[in-house]
Each structure stands twice: as structure tokens, then as C-alpha cells.
């Protein structure tokens, strides 16, 4: 598996490696990385540099705890300290043991082509711990690679401009490009290779009669951002959604419900919009980014939600509206901005002028 991982560039700009390996290692953080192989460092200069870089951070761990693979320490299990009593992912027993590799987020090198891609899909995704299990019918695959060069060529493609936090792998330390010694062309090649992996992954999921979040409209990078209606967007969104050829009728959609803390702010309007706009496949859930999970505030990684507080499940979610009689919604003749759709047990209407809903 050594060739599957992105190598750690130890000859990069001075201080670049330590920048991405700082806070977590100082806290003694470790995370399980079962596929990272224990590579032998043969270059004496490299070995001395790695030893100098890591040894004082891992006391009392042995000096053999080092890795030639790039990794950062964001969103991985950490031991709580006085300075950081609630880290982003707490080890409940106070000990994080990764075995032979340092803790951290490791990166696949998708330029390995079929070598990596076949293993990820056939073993990791379709295997008995994935959708090969009778208990699993879908997967959430998050994050992506982004290239400034590709965004310059086509600024309108999903993910552009690169800002999570910079070009390269998303939600990874912003110094990762320098730490790995990657050029802008390398980032472009990795992004294109990652896109090939994701295309193959999505097709494999469909072939297996499974599903993944990124197949939903507007969720190409699993950005957890459902559509939420407002008075300002109401009429234009429904004018489009009511068209038989719109993505609302031809693709799966995720619709959000707006909340303020634990209070529903426009529940009837949100449910009416969902019933008006939805096609054959649609889901109604909580909020916007993060969807409040459905708890507010969102708990830290590794912590339980603050029950019994949070957003309660409204009774309206369990009301039976029947099945659609009308193939799609329509704007009421002579009443601009008023949209209606007949269901077998209710007539659904949303007046975008007054932003009021009827669910009778």
C-alpha cells in the first residue's frame, strides 16, 4: 500500500512541514490508519530530519514513530489537554494509539490510476464493510480535490473557486501543497485523477443498487447544502421547479427546513415548497450547512448531541398528504406568484407574494 499514499515532501520550504504538524502532535494526538504501511527510511539525511522533527513531539513514544507519508492533524482524535480540553475528536480513555504510523489525515494519491481505484471501489466501497453489507444501502463520501488551473479554465465547474481552504485537498491544512512539494500542475493532475475515481465510484454505487449523497442535484461534492426557500427566492425557484424538464423533476433533491436555534421559523412554507417542487426522489431535512444534525448547536466531533435540547421533530413531518395527482406544480392562472399542486389527500398552495402556505 506504500505507493497508494501521497508522500511527505521533506525538502520543501523551511518550516512548511512543521506548520501542518503542529497542534495535534504537540497534544500527543494519534489516529488509526490501518492501511498506512510502515515504510523504512533509508536516506540518512531524511531520517535525521524526521527524527529531529518528530522525536521531541512524541516523548515518551519510540523514535521509530515517524512516517514518509503526508498527514495533518485536523479533525482527528486527540487527547484532551488543559490548553485544549475539548479537542476536535476526543479520545474517551485519554489515549490515542495509532500503531506504527503517526496520527493524522492521510491522503490517497489518485494518480495511481487503476491500482488505487480498483481497490477503493471493489474492496473498500463494495466490500462487506461497505455496500456489500445487507445493512448498508448508501454512503456519504465527503470532500474533494480542487485545482486553480482547472478553475481558471472553467470558473463555473463545481468546487470553484478553490477556497476550502485553498487549492488542493479540501479540509486539509492549507500548507499541504508546500509540505508535499506539489506544483500547480501536480494539483491539476490529482484533481483530474480524483474526478475519475469519483465517476467510477458513483457508477459502481448505481450498479450495486446503492446511493451516495453526491448524486443529488447541487450536492456534487457532498457539500451538505440542501435547498432552503425564502420569500425572495420563492417565485423564481418554483417557476423553474414546476417545469417538467427541470432538475427538480429529473434528479434527486435535498430540501432544508429553516430553523432559528430550536424554533421553526417557516415550517408550513418549507413543507409546502417541498410538496410543490419535489420530483419522484426527494428528501426533507434540517436547516442549511450541517443541517443542525438536527441538534443546535452542533456537537464537537466525538461528542454526543446535547439531548434533550435541540430541534424537535414536528408533527407536520408525519402528516399523510397522499401521493401526487398533478405531475408537477403550476402557477395559478390569473394569480401571479401563487403556486399549487394537487395531492390525493390535500391541495398544496404557496403564495410567494405574501409567503403564506395552505396545506389543506
mmCIF file of C-alpha atoms in Angstrom:
data_model
loop_
_atom_site.group_PDB
_atom_site.id
_atom_site.type_symbol
_atom_site.label_atom_id
_atom_site.label_comp_id
_atom_site.label_asym_id
_atom_site.label_seq_id
_atom_site.Cartn_x
_atom_site.Cartn_y
_atom_site.Cartn_z
ATOM 1 C CA UNK A 1 0.000 0.000 0.000
ATOM 2 C CA UNK A 2 3.011 2.323 0.191
ATOM 3 C CA UNK A 3 2.500 3.553 -3.359
ATOM 4 C CA UNK A 4 -1.126 4.475 -2.722
ATOM 5 C CA UNK A 5 -0.356 7.331 -0.364
ATOM 6 C CA UNK A 6 0.806 10.846 -1.067
ATOM 7 C CA UNK A 7 4.441 11.121 0.049
ATOM 8 C CA UNK A 8 5.574 13.660 2.596
ATOM 9 C CA UNK A 9 7.894 16.150 0.936
ATOM 10 C CA UNK A 10 10.672 16.752 3.450
ATOM 11 C CA UNK A 11 12.642 19.072 1.208
ATOM 12 C CA UNK A 12 10.004 21.786 0.941
ATOM 13 C CA UNK A 13 10.123 25.373 2.171
ATOM 14 C CA UNK A 14 11.703 25.817 5.559
ATOM 15 C CA UNK A 15 9.165 25.288 8.293
ATOM 16 C CA UNK A 16 6.453 24.067 5.931
ATOM 17 C CA UNK A 17 6.261 20.561 7.376
ATOM 18 C CA UNK A 18 6.137 21.670 10.969
ATOM 19 C CA UNK A 19 3.347 24.106 10.134
ATOM 20 C CA UNK A 20 0.985 21.281 9.235
ATOM 21 C CA UNK A 21 2.098 19.001 12.051
ATOM 22 C CA UNK A 22 1.957 21.378 14.977
ATOM 23 C CA UNK A 23 -1.014 21.496 17.337
ATOM 24 C CA UNK A 24 -2.133 17.890 17.109
ATOM 25 C CA UNK A 25 1.307 16.370 17.570
ATOM 26 C CA UNK A 26 2.071 18.656 20.473
ATOM 27 C CA UNK A 27 -1.056 17.288 22.106
ATOM 28 C CA UNK A 28 0.225 13.735 21.581
ATOM 29 C CA UNK A 29 -2.574 13.008 19.118
ATOM 30 C CA UNK A 30 -2.811 9.606 17.441
ATOM 31 C CA UNK A 31 -5.320 8.213 14.963
ATOM 32 C CA UNK A 32 -5.770 4.755 13.491
ATOM 33 C CA UNK A 33 -4.626 4.483 9.878
ATOM 34 C CA UNK A 34 -4.823 0.764 9.209
ATOM 35 C CA UNK A 35 -3.736 0.980 5.567
ATOM 36 C CA UNK A 36 -0.620 3.075 6.042
ATOM 37 C CA UNK A 37 2.405 0.846 5.681
ATOM 38 C CA UNK A 38 5.451 1.049 7.902
ATOM 39 C CA UNK A 39 7.998 2.386 5.458
ATOM 40 C CA UNK A 40 11.703 2.123 6.175
ATOM 41 C CA UNK A 41 13.563 5.408 5.855
ATOM 42 C CA UNK A 42 16.873 4.652 4.174
ATOM 43 C CA UNK A 43 18.129 8.158 3.410
ATOM 44 C CA UNK A 44 20.261 9.195 6.406
ATOM 45 C CA UNK A 45 19.671 12.906 5.914
ATOM 46 C CA UNK A 46 15.926 12.327 5.642
ATOM 47 C CA UNK A 47 15.982 10.081 8.694
ATOM 48 C CA UNK A 48 17.857 12.698 10.714
ATOM 49 C CA UNK A 49 15.407 15.390 9.639
ATOM 50 C CA UNK A 50 12.383 13.270 10.516
ATOM 51 C CA UNK A 51 13.934 12.351 13.849
ATOM 52 C CA UNK A 52 14.661 15.983 14.615
ATOM 53 C CA UNK A 53 11.176 16.976 13.563
ATOM 54 C CA UNK A 54 9.225 14.342 15.475
ATOM 55 C CA UNK A 55 11.206 12.917 18.367
ATOM 56 C CA UNK A 56 10.607 15.691 20.863
ATOM 57 C CA UNK A 57 6.917 15.769 19.951
ATOM 58 C CA UNK A 58 6.264 12.110 20.663
ATOM 59 C CA UNK A 59 8.008 11.646 24.014
ATOM 60 C CA UNK A 60 7.758 9.083 25.514
ATOM 61 C CA UNK A 61 6.920 7.251 22.272
ATOM 62 C CA UNK A 62 9.823 5.479 20.489
ATOM 63 C CA UNK A 63 11.733 7.406 17.839
ATOM 64 C CA UNK A 64 10.511 4.839 15.279
ATOM 65 C CA UNK A 65 7.132 6.641 15.269
ATOM 66 C CA UNK A 66 7.619 8.547 12.022
ATOM 67 C CA UNK A 67 6.189 8.441 8.522
ATOM 68 C CA UNK A 68 7.183 9.361 4.997
ATOM 69 C CA UNK A 69 3.506 9.927 4.174
ATOM 70 C CA UNK A 70 1.890 13.335 4.263
ATOM 71 C CA UNK A 71 -0.699 13.781 7.011
ATOM 72 C CA UNK A 72 -2.260 16.567 9.014
ATOM 73 C CA UNK A 73 -3.944 16.555 12.398
ATOM 74 C CA UNK A 74 -7.255 18.296 11.742
ATOM 75 C CA UNK A 75 -10.492 16.553 12.764
ATOM 76 C CA UNK A 76 -8.691 13.512 14.159
ATOM 77 C CA UNK A 77 -8.786 12.011 17.684
ATOM 78 C CA UNK A 78 -6.812 13.966 20.247
ATOM 79 C CA UNK A 79 -6.007 13.642 23.916
ATOM 80 C CA UNK A 80 -7.642 16.481 25.883
ATOM 81 C CA UNK A 81 -5.218 18.902 27.496
ATOM 82 C CA UNK A 82 -5.623 21.844 29.859
ATOM 83 C CA UNK A 83 -4.991 24.189 26.954
ATOM 84 C CA UNK A 84 -7.478 22.320 24.747
ATOM 85 C CA UNK A 85 -9.955 20.455 26.979
ATOM 86 C CA UNK A 86 -12.378 19.748 24.118
ATOM 87 C CA UNK A 87 -10.348 18.900 21.001
ATOM 88 C CA UNK A 88 -11.888 18.181 17.618
ATOM 89 C CA UNK A 89 -12.376 14.498 18.319
ATOM 90 C CA UNK A 90 -11.692 13.339 21.879
ATOM 91 C CA UNK A 91 -10.141 10.032 22.908
ATOM 92 C CA UNK A 92 -12.559 8.855 25.566
ATOM 93 C CA UNK A 93 -9.908 6.956 27.504
ATOM 94 C CA UNK A 94 -7.316 9.703 27.161
ATOM 95 C CA UNK A 95 -5.032 7.592 24.987
ATOM 96 C CA UNK A 96 -4.775 7.656 21.198
ATOM 97 C CA UNK A 97 -2.670 4.804 19.834
ATOM 98 C CA UNK A 98 -2.117 4.649 16.075
ATOM 99 C CA UNK A 99 0.262 1.750 15.994
ATOM 100 C CA UNK A 100 3.197 2.162 13.619
ATOM 101 C CA UNK A 101 2.130 5.422 11.945
ATOM 102 C CA UNK A 102 1.650 8.940 13.285
ATOM 103 C CA UNK A 103 -1.908 10.024 13.822
ATOM 104 C CA UNK A 104 -3.441 12.272 11.202
ATOM 105 C CA UNK A 105 -5.401 12.548 7.990
ATOM 106 C CA UNK A 106 -3.585 10.721 5.183
ATOM 107 C CA UNK A 107 -4.179 11.394 1.502
ATOM 108 C CA UNK A 108 -4.669 8.899 -1.311
ATOM 109 C CA UNK A 109 -2.656 9.530 -4.471
ATOM 110 C CA UNK A 110 -5.317 9.049 -7.141
ATOM 111 C CA UNK A 111 -2.698 9.313 -9.884
ATOM 112 C CA UNK A 112 -2.012 5.628 -9.237
ATOM 113 C CA UNK A 113 -4.934 5.020 -11.553
ATOM 114 C CA UNK A 114 -6.497 1.586 -11.533
ATOM 115 C CA UNK A 115 -4.159 0.311 -8.797
ATOM 116 C CA UNK A 116 -5.819 2.516 -6.189
ATOM 117 C CA UNK A 117 -9.166 2.998 -7.896
ATOM 118 C CA UNK A 118 -9.902 -0.713 -8.199
ATOM 119 C CA UNK A 119 -9.038 -1.353 -4.554
ATOM 120 C CA UNK A 120 -11.106 1.569 -3.275
ATOM 121 C CA UNK A 121 -14.178 0.542 -5.243
ATOM 122 C CA UNK A 122 -14.014 -3.257 -5.152
ATOM 123 C CA UNK A 123 -12.742 -3.716 -1.609
ATOM 124 C CA UNK A 124 -13.426 -0.564 0.394
ATOM 125 C CA UNK A 125 -16.703 0.620 -1.172
ATOM 126 C CA UNK A 126 -18.329 -2.601 -2.390
ATOM 127 C CA UNK A 127 -16.798 -4.893 0.232
ATOM 128 C CA UNK A 128 -18.523 -6.418 3.283
ATOM 129 C CA UNK A 129 -17.842 -3.301 5.385
ATOM 130 C CA UNK A 130 -19.404 -1.096 2.682
ATOM 131 C CA UNK A 131 -22.441 -1.546 0.461
ATOM 132 C CA UNK A 132 -21.636 -5.246 0.273
ATOM 133 C CA UNK A 133 -23.245 -5.437 3.699
ATOM 134 C CA UNK A 134 -27.008 -6.098 3.712
ATOM 135 C CA UNK A 135 -27.326 -3.327 6.312
ATOM 136 C CA UNK A 136 -25.831 -0.579 4.111
ATOM 137 C CA UNK A 137 -27.532 0.852 1.032
ATOM 138 C CA UNK A 138 -25.669 4.144 0.681
ATOM 139 C CA UNK A 139 -22.507 6.044 1.576
ATOM 140 C CA UNK A 140 -21.600 9.646 2.318
ATOM 141 C CA UNK A 141 -18.344 10.453 0.531
ATOM 142 C CA UNK A 142 -17.153 13.891 1.516
ATOM 143 C CA UNK A 143 -14.623 16.435 0.230
ATOM 144 C CA UNK A 144 -12.642 16.670 -2.987
ATOM 145 C CA UNK A 145 -9.545 17.996 -4.764
ATOM 146 C CA UNK A 146 -9.626 21.451 -6.321
ATOM 147 C CA UNK A 147 -7.226 22.992 -8.860
ATOM 148 C CA UNK A 148 -6.703 26.690 -9.510
ATOM 149 C CA UNK A 149 -5.563 25.848 -13.044
ATOM 150 C CA UNK A 150 -8.772 23.952 -13.810
ATOM 151 C CA UNK A 151 -10.897 26.678 -12.223
ATOM 152 C CA UNK A 152 -9.166 29.254 -14.427
ATOM 153 C CA UNK A 153 -10.102 27.193 -17.478
ATOM 154 C CA UNK A 154 -13.720 26.834 -16.310
ATOM 155 C CA UNK A 155 -14.724 29.005 -13.335
ATOM 156 C CA UNK A 156 -18.250 27.544 -13.339
ATOM 157 C CA UNK A 157 -17.363 23.934 -12.567
ATOM 158 C CA UNK A 158 -18.354 22.599 -9.116
ATOM 159 C CA UNK A 159 -15.947 23.489 -6.321
ATOM 160 C CA UNK A 160 -14.570 26.663 -7.947
ATOM 161 C CA UNK A 161 -13.013 28.880 -6.831
ATOM 162 C CA UNK A 162 -10.820 26.760 -4.559
ATOM 163 C CA UNK A 163 -11.406 28.025 -1.032
ATOM 164 C CA UNK A 164 -11.622 25.134 1.408
ATOM 165 C CA UNK A 165 -9.156 26.420 2.493
ATOM 166 C CA UNK A 166 -7.001 26.696 -0.665
ATOM 167 C CA UNK A 167 -6.368 24.658 -3.806
ATOM 168 C CA UNK A 168 -5.543 21.011 -3.228
ATOM 169 C CA UNK A 169 -7.426 18.611 -0.939
ATOM 170 C CA UNK A 170 -10.332 20.229 0.891
ATOM 171 C CA UNK A 171 -10.490 20.430 4.689
ATOM 172 C CA UNK A 172 -6.766 19.665 4.864
ATOM 173 C CA UNK A 173 -4.109 22.003 6.247
ATOM 174 C CA UNK A 174 -3.595 24.987 3.938
ATOM 175 C CA UNK A 175 0.159 24.273 3.730
ATOM 176 C CA UNK A 176 -0.340 20.789 2.286
ATOM 177 C CA UNK A 177 0.809 21.731 -1.230
ATOM 178 C CA UNK A 178 4.147 23.048 0.035
ATOM 179 C CA UNK A 179 4.527 20.184 2.512
ATOM 180 C CA UNK A 180 4.156 17.632 -0.291
ATOM 181 C CA UNK A 181 6.209 19.627 -2.793
ATOM 182 C CA UNK A 182 3.373 19.670 -5.326
ATOM 183 C CA UNK A 183 3.329 22.059 -8.271
ATOM 184 C CA UNK A 184 0.124 23.609 -9.595
ATOM 185 C CA UNK A 185 0.297 21.063 -12.421
ATOM 186 C CA UNK A 186 0.500 18.258 -9.863
ATOM 187 C CA UNK A 187 -2.627 19.620 -8.157
ATOM 188 C CA UNK A 188 -4.375 19.683 -11.529
ATOM 189 C CA UNK A 189 -3.376 16.079 -12.249
ATOM 190 C CA UNK A 190 -4.505 14.934 -8.791
ATOM 191 C CA UNK A 191 -7.823 16.747 -9.198
ATOM 192 C CA UNK A 192 -8.473 15.141 -12.579
ATOM 193 C CA UNK A 193 -7.500 11.733 -11.225
ATOM 194 C CA UNK A 194 -9.789 12.212 -8.221
ATOM 195 C CA UNK A 195 -12.647 13.113 -10.587
ATOM 196 C CA UNK A 196 -12.067 9.839 -12.454
ATOM 197 C CA UNK A 197 -12.184 7.935 -9.178
ATOM 198 C CA UNK A 198 -15.429 9.634 -8.185
ATOM 199 C CA UNK A 199 -17.022 8.973 -11.584
ATOM 200 C CA UNK A 200 -16.160 5.279 -11.301
ATOM 201 C CA UNK A 201 -17.324 5.230 -7.677
ATOM 202 C CA UNK A 202 -20.718 6.755 -8.487
ATOM 203 C CA UNK A 203 -21.299 4.306 -11.333
ATOM 204 C CA UNK A 204 -20.294 1.388 -9.101
ATOM 205 C CA UNK A 205 -22.789 2.550 -6.472
ATOM 206 C CA UNK A 206 -25.608 2.707 -9.009
ATOM 207 C CA UNK A 207 -24.674 -0.701 -10.425
ATOM 208 C CA UNK A 208 -24.868 -2.077 -6.881
ATOM 209 C CA UNK A 209 -28.347 -0.531 -6.425
ATOM 210 C CA UNK A 210 -26.874 1.757 -3.769
ATOM 211 C CA UNK A 211 -26.777 5.534 -3.483
ATOM 212 C CA UNK A 212 -24.449 8.305 -2.485
ATOM 213 C CA UNK A 213 -25.094 11.891 -1.413
ATOM 214 C CA UNK A 214 -23.127 13.446 -4.292
ATOM 215 C CA UNK A 215 -25.609 12.077 -6.846
ATOM 216 C CA UNK A 216 -28.238 14.548 -5.605
ATOM 217 C CA UNK A 217 -28.682 17.775 -7.560
ATOM 218 C CA UNK A 218 -26.452 20.504 -6.191
ATOM 219 C CA UNK A 219 -24.514 18.087 -3.983
ATOM 220 C CA UNK A 220 -21.727 17.173 -6.401
ATOM 221 C CA UNK A 221 -19.066 17.487 -3.702
ATOM 222 C CA UNK A 222 -21.286 16.333 -0.835
ATOM 223 C CA UNK A 223 -21.482 19.897 0.376
ATOM 224 C CA UNK A 224 -24.386 19.222 2.772
ATOM 225 C CA UNK A 225 -26.234 22.276 1.493
ATOM 226 C CA UNK A 226 -29.930 21.498 0.926
ATOM 227 C CA UNK A 227 -32.223 23.909 -0.903
ATOM 228 C CA UNK A 228 -33.955 26.297 1.520
ATOM 229 C CA UNK A 229 -36.751 28.544 0.240
ATOM 230 C CA UNK A 230 -37.195 32.208 1.154
ATOM 231 C CA UNK A 231 -39.734 34.857 0.207
ATOM 232 C CA UNK A 232 -37.185 36.460 -2.101
ATOM 233 C CA UNK A 233 -36.400 33.211 -3.967
ATOM 234 C CA UNK A 234 -39.865 31.652 -3.780
ATOM 235 C CA UNK A 235 -41.391 32.658 -7.135
ATOM 236 C CA UNK A 236 -38.307 32.219 -9.310
ATOM 237 C CA UNK A 237 -37.449 28.847 -7.757
ATOM 238 C CA UNK A 238 -40.977 27.462 -8.199
ATOM 239 C CA UNK A 239 -41.331 28.813 -11.741
ATOM 240 C CA UNK A 240 -38.319 26.682 -12.613
ATOM 241 C CA UNK A 241 -39.199 23.687 -10.420
ATOM 242 C CA UNK A 242 -42.665 23.365 -11.956
ATOM 243 C CA UNK A 243 -41.215 22.757 -15.423
ATOM 244 C CA UNK A 244 -41.295 19.092 -16.419
ATOM 245 C CA UNK A 245 -37.723 19.230 -17.699
ATOM 246 C CA UNK A 246 -36.240 20.986 -14.642
ATOM 247 C CA UNK A 247 -33.705 19.254 -12.416
ATOM 248 C CA UNK A 248 -36.351 19.183 -9.687
ATOM 249 C CA UNK A 249 -38.352 16.699 -11.757
ATOM 250 C CA UNK A 250 -35.473 14.741 -13.272
ATOM 251 C CA UNK A 251 -32.950 14.492 -10.399
ATOM 252 C CA UNK A 252 -32.949 13.647 -6.708
ATOM 253 C CA UNK A 253 -33.123 16.706 -4.443
ATOM 254 C CA UNK A 254 -32.450 17.567 -0.817
ATOM 255 C CA UNK A 255 -34.664 20.251 0.754
ATOM 256 C CA UNK A 256 -33.905 22.004 4.024
ATOM 257 C CA UNK A 257 -36.172 23.360 6.746
ATOM 258 C CA UNK A 258 -35.217 26.712 8.203
ATOM 259 C CA UNK A 259 -34.691 26.919 11.963
ATOM 260 C CA UNK A 260 -33.507 29.505 14.466
ATOM 261 C CA UNK A 261 -31.980 27.619 17.366
ATOM 262 C CA UNK A 262 -34.712 25.119 18.245
ATOM 263 C CA UNK A 263 -37.552 27.162 16.703
ATOM 264 C CA UNK A 264 -39.136 26.526 13.326
ATOM 265 C CA UNK A 265 -39.321 29.855 11.506
ATOM 266 C CA UNK A 266 -41.317 28.907 8.369
ATOM 267 C CA UNK A 267 -42.324 25.273 8.753
ATOM 268 C CA UNK A 268 -45.553 25.344 6.717
ATOM 269 C CA UNK A 269 -43.868 27.242 3.882
ATOM 270 C CA UNK A 270 -40.951 24.781 3.842
ATOM 271 C CA UNK A 271 -43.256 21.741 3.738
ATOM 272 C CA UNK A 272 -45.436 23.356 1.058
ATOM 273 C CA UNK A 273 -42.389 24.114 -1.078
ATOM 274 C CA UNK A 274 -41.171 20.528 -0.690
ATOM 275 C CA UNK A 275 -44.528 19.091 -1.791
ATOM 276 C CA UNK A 276 -44.820 21.543 -4.678
ATOM 277 C CA UNK A 277 -41.309 21.305 -6.098
ATOM 278 C CA UNK A 278 -40.293 17.700 -5.481
ATOM 279 C CA UNK A 279 -39.970 15.064 -8.160
ATOM 280 C CA UNK A 280 -40.010 11.274 -7.738
ATOM 281 C CA UNK A 281 -36.980 11.321 -5.402
ATOM 282 C CA UNK A 282 -36.583 13.971 -2.713
ATOM 283 C CA UNK A 283 -35.743 14.292 0.971
ATOM 284 C CA UNK A 284 -36.783 16.904 3.528
ATOM 285 C CA UNK A 285 -34.329 17.609 6.349
ATOM 286 C CA UNK A 286 -32.970 20.190 8.721
ATOM 287 C CA UNK A 287 -31.501 23.593 8.019
ATOM 288 C CA UNK A 288 -28.608 24.644 5.862
ATOM 289 C CA UNK A 289 -24.905 23.753 6.159
ATOM 290 C CA UNK A 290 -24.608 20.951 8.699
ATOM 291 C CA UNK A 291 -28.418 20.760 8.867
ATOM 292 C CA UNK A 292 -28.013 21.166 12.675
ATOM 293 C CA UNK A 293 -27.734 17.350 12.759
ATOM 294 C CA UNK A 294 -30.644 18.084 13.984
ATOM 295 C CA UNK A 295 -29.206 19.496 17.192
ATOM 296 C CA UNK A 296 -28.241 23.059 17.821
ATOM 297 C CA UNK A 297 -25.512 23.871 18.453
ATOM 298 C CA UNK A 298 -23.768 21.074 16.589
ATOM 299 C CA UNK A 299 -21.743 18.916 18.990
ATOM 300 C CA UNK A 300 -17.990 18.696 18.641
ATOM 301 C CA UNK A 301 -16.541 15.693 16.830
ATOM 302 C CA UNK A 302 -16.644 12.658 19.090
ATOM 303 C CA UNK A 303 -19.185 14.179 21.474
ATOM 304 C CA UNK A 304 -22.833 13.263 21.911
ATOM 305 C CA UNK A 305 -25.539 15.788 20.966
ATOM 306 C CA UNK A 306 -26.970 17.879 23.805
ATOM 307 C CA UNK A 307 -30.159 15.912 24.335
ATOM 308 C CA UNK A 308 -32.923 16.655 25.204
ATOM 309 C CA UNK A 309 -32.221 20.073 23.712
ATOM 310 C CA UNK A 310 -32.128 20.742 20.004
ATOM 311 C CA UNK A 311 -34.710 20.828 17.245
ATOM 312 C CA UNK A 312 -37.736 18.605 17.885
ATOM 313 C CA UNK A 313 -39.387 16.592 15.117
ATOM 314 C CA UNK A 314 -42.541 18.471 14.082
ATOM 315 C CA UNK A 315 -45.838 16.606 13.828
ATOM 316 C CA UNK A 316 -46.289 18.041 10.334
ATOM 317 C CA UNK A 317 -43.496 15.758 9.128
ATOM 318 C CA UNK A 318 -45.705 12.750 9.905
ATOM 319 C CA UNK A 319 -48.868 14.039 8.223
ATOM 320 C CA UNK A 320 -50.022 11.924 5.282
ATOM 321 C CA UNK A 321 -50.574 14.061 2.197
ATOM 322 C CA UNK A 322 -51.046 11.017 -0.034
ATOM 323 C CA UNK A 323 -49.497 10.813 -3.484
ATOM 324 C CA UNK A 324 -49.197 13.464 -6.216
ATOM 325 C CA UNK A 325 -52.174 13.789 -8.526
ATOM 326 C CA UNK A 326 -50.584 16.543 -10.595
ATOM 327 C CA UNK A 327 -47.361 15.555 -12.341
ATOM 328 C CA UNK A 328 -45.828 18.860 -11.234
ATOM 329 C CA UNK A 329 -46.804 22.137 -9.634
ATOM 330 C CA UNK A 330 -48.213 25.051 -11.640
ATOM 331 C CA UNK A 331 -48.662 28.793 -11.285
ATOM 332 C CA UNK A 332 -52.336 29.587 -10.727
ATOM 333 C CA UNK A 333 -53.894 31.319 -13.746
ATOM 334 C CA UNK A 334 -54.625 34.956 -13.007
ATOM 335 C CA UNK A 335 -52.686 34.840 -9.714
ATOM 336 C CA UNK A 336 -49.041 35.532 -10.468
ATOM 337 C CA UNK A 337 -46.704 34.206 -7.788
ATOM 338 C CA UNK A 338 -49.216 31.684 -6.420
ATOM 339 C CA UNK A 339 -48.297 28.014 -6.972
ATOM 340 C CA UNK A 340 -50.499 24.971 -6.496
ATOM 341 C CA UNK A 341 -50.294 21.193 -6.724
ATOM 342 C CA UNK A 342 -52.948 18.588 -6.071
ATOM 343 C CA UNK A 343 -52.107 15.610 -3.894
ATOM 344 C CA UNK A 344 -54.511 12.725 -3.252
ATOM 345 C CA UNK A 345 -55.211 13.886 0.317
ATOM 346 C CA UNK A 346 -54.552 17.633 0.147
ATOM 347 C CA UNK A 347 -54.315 20.686 -2.073
ATOM 348 C CA UNK A 348 -50.923 22.326 -1.595
ATOM 349 C CA UNK A 349 -50.521 26.040 -2.243
ATOM 350 C CA UNK A 350 -47.792 28.605 -1.627
ATOM 351 C CA UNK A 351 -48.363 32.312 -2.202
ATOM 352 C CA UNK A 352 -44.928 33.786 -2.852
ATOM 353 C CA UNK A 353 -46.315 37.344 -2.680
ATOM 354 C CA UNK A 354 -47.341 37.038 0.961
ATOM 355 C CA UNK A 355 -45.193 33.965 1.679
ATOM 356 C CA UNK A 356 -48.102 32.045 3.147
ATOM 357 C CA UNK A 357 -48.907 28.369 2.678
ATOM 358 C CA UNK A 358 -52.065 26.240 2.521
ATOM 359 C CA UNK A 359 -51.767 22.526 3.242
ATOM 360 C CA UNK A 360 -55.474 21.595 3.191
#
